[in-house]
Amino acid sequence: MDDLNKPFLITKSLYPENQETPIKFLPHHLIPTNYHFKRNHFNYPKILTQNFLLPISGEVVKSVTFYFNQIINFPATTFTGLLECAGNNRSKFDPKTFGEQWEEGAISQGRWRGVSLSKLLSQTGLTTDAKEVLFEGYDFGKREDSDNYVPFARSLPLKIALHPDTIIAYEYNDKLLSIKHGFPLRLIVPGWYGMASVKWLKKITVINYPFTGPFQAIDYVYYPKDIEPFPVTTTNVNSIIQYPLNYSILDAGNHTIEGIAWSGEGDITTVEISFDGLHWSNAVLLKNTTEPYTWTKWKYQWNALEGEYTIFCRATDSKGRRQPMNAFWNKKGYGYNATPKAHVKIT
Ligand SMILES: Nc1nc2c(c(=O)[nH]1)N[C@H]1C(S)=C(S)[C@@H](COP(=O)(O)O)O[C@H]1N2
Ligand SMILES: [Mo]
C-alpha cells in the first residue's frame, strides 16, 4: 500500500454514495479520510453558511444557537475510534436480507476531535422532562416506504447523549471533516453502530418522548425470527482475518495469521484461531489499553503443512460476548458478527 493518493474504495452505490474500505489491505491504525467507508441514505447536502450554526432547543432551560467558531473554541475532546455500519457483512446472511449488500469493509477508524455534547448542554440546561436528544442532518429525501421528504434524523437516550465521549466532531485525523463525512459538524457516538453518528448536523432538540422517525423506528431495529424487535445500538464483538486472504495459495512453512477484533462494549479479551471450528488456540493480542474505542490487532504463528485448510477466528470481549459460529439472523440484516473464515491451500 504505497500510494494512498489513489483511493480504491469498493463501490456499492453512487447515488446515494455507499463505498467500502478495502479493510483487509490497510494495515493503518488511522484509516486516511479517502479510504474511510461512506454510508449515505440520501444525496449530499449543499454546504452553505447556515451549516455553520447549530441550534439546541426543546426541553432546555435556554435555547442557544452555537456558532462554528464557538464550538471549535471550547476545550476539545479527542479520541481514536472505529465506526462500523450496522449493515457491515450483510451480504453473508443466509437467508439473504434486503439492504445494501456490504462485505466486510463498512468499517474504518480514525482520530475524532470535537466538543462534548454534554458541554453544550450544560450551557442550555435541561428541563426535568428531558428524555432523549434528537439530531437532524441537513440531508433529506424520499424513502421507498413513503411519499414524504424526510431528513436523516435519530435520537439518543439522555444517558448516552451526556456521556463525555459523545462529541460534536469537527476534525478527522487532525483535519476538518471532509464534506462526505459530515462537514462541518457531525455527531460521534463511540461504541455504537455508525447510524448513531449523524452527519451534517442541522439542529439538536431535547425531547420528552421516544422519537419514532423512520431511521429510528423502522430501520435500525433488529427484527429476529422468534423474539420481539429491539433497537440496534452498540457494536457487536467482531473480527476479521486480514492475512491470509480467502482462497490464497501459500508455500508450506511459517505464516503469521493476522487481523483485527473489536467490540462496542468493553475490551477484546481473547481472539482464538481454529482449523476445524471445534478446537481453538489463543492468538496474541497487540493490546492498546489507552484507546478504548479502537480495534485490537492480533497475530497467530502458524507452521503450515501441505493441505487445504479453513481458518476460523473468534473474538470475546470483557462483557463476555463471543462471536457465534452462525450470525444472529434478523430481517433487515444488522449486526452480522459470525466467526470469519479463510480457506487456504498450502503447497
Ligand atoms: N446525516 C446523515 N448522517 C448519517 C448517515 C446519513 O445517511 N445521513 N448515515 C449513517 C450511517 S448508517 C453510517 S454507518 C455512518 C457512516 O459514516 P461515514 O459515511 O462517515 O462513514 O453515518 C451515519 N450518519
Ligand atoms: Mo450504517
Short mmCIF file of N, CA, C and O and ligand atoms in Angstrom, two decimals, residues 37 39 41 84-87 194-195 220, ligand 2:
data_model
loop_
_atom_site.label_atom_id
_atom_site.label_comp_id
_atom_site.label_asym_id
_atom_site.label_seq_id
_atom_site.Cartn_x
_atom_site.Cartn_y
_atom_site.Cartn_z
N PHE A 37 -14.86 4.31 4.79
CA PHE A 37 -16.08 3.91 4.08
C PHE A 37 -17.08 5.07 4.11
O PHE A 37 -16.99 5.96 4.96
N ARG A 39 -21.25 5.91 3.93
CA ARG A 39 -22.59 5.33 4.01
C ARG A 39 -23.60 6.49 4.08
O ARG A 39 -23.58 7.27 5.03
N HIS A 41 -27.76 7.79 3.09
CA HIS A 41 -29.14 7.43 2.73
C HIS A 41 -29.68 8.31 1.63
O HIS A 41 -30.62 7.95 0.94
N GLU A 84 -18.40 1.39 12.60
CA GLU A 84 -18.83 0.26 11.78
C GLU A 84 -20.29 0.44 11.44
O GLU A 84 -21.10 0.75 12.33
N CYS A 85 -20.64 0.26 10.18
CA CYS A 85 -22.04 0.33 9.78
C CYS A 85 -22.75 -0.92 10.29
O CYS A 85 -22.19 -2.03 10.21
N ALA A 86 -23.98 -0.75 10.78
CA ALA A 86 -24.74 -1.89 11.29
C ALA A 86 -25.00 -2.93 10.20
O ALA A 86 -25.23 -4.10 10.48
N GLY A 87 -24.92 -2.50 8.93
CA GLY A 87 -25.16 -3.42 7.82
C GLY A 87 -23.88 -4.10 7.32
O GLY A 87 -23.93 -4.86 6.35
N GLY A 194 -22.65 2.79 13.35
CA GLY A 194 -22.49 4.07 12.66
C GLY A 194 -23.72 4.95 12.52
O GLY A 194 -23.61 6.18 12.49
N MET A 195 -24.92 4.32 12.44
CA MET A 195 -26.14 5.14 12.19
C MET A 195 -26.35 6.19 13.26
O MET A 195 -27.00 7.20 13.02
N TYR A 220 -32.88 0.28 11.50
CA TYR A 220 -32.03 0.16 12.70
C TYR A 220 -32.78 -0.44 13.88
O TYR A 220 -32.62 -0.02 15.03
MO MO B 2 -24.76 2.37 8.74
#
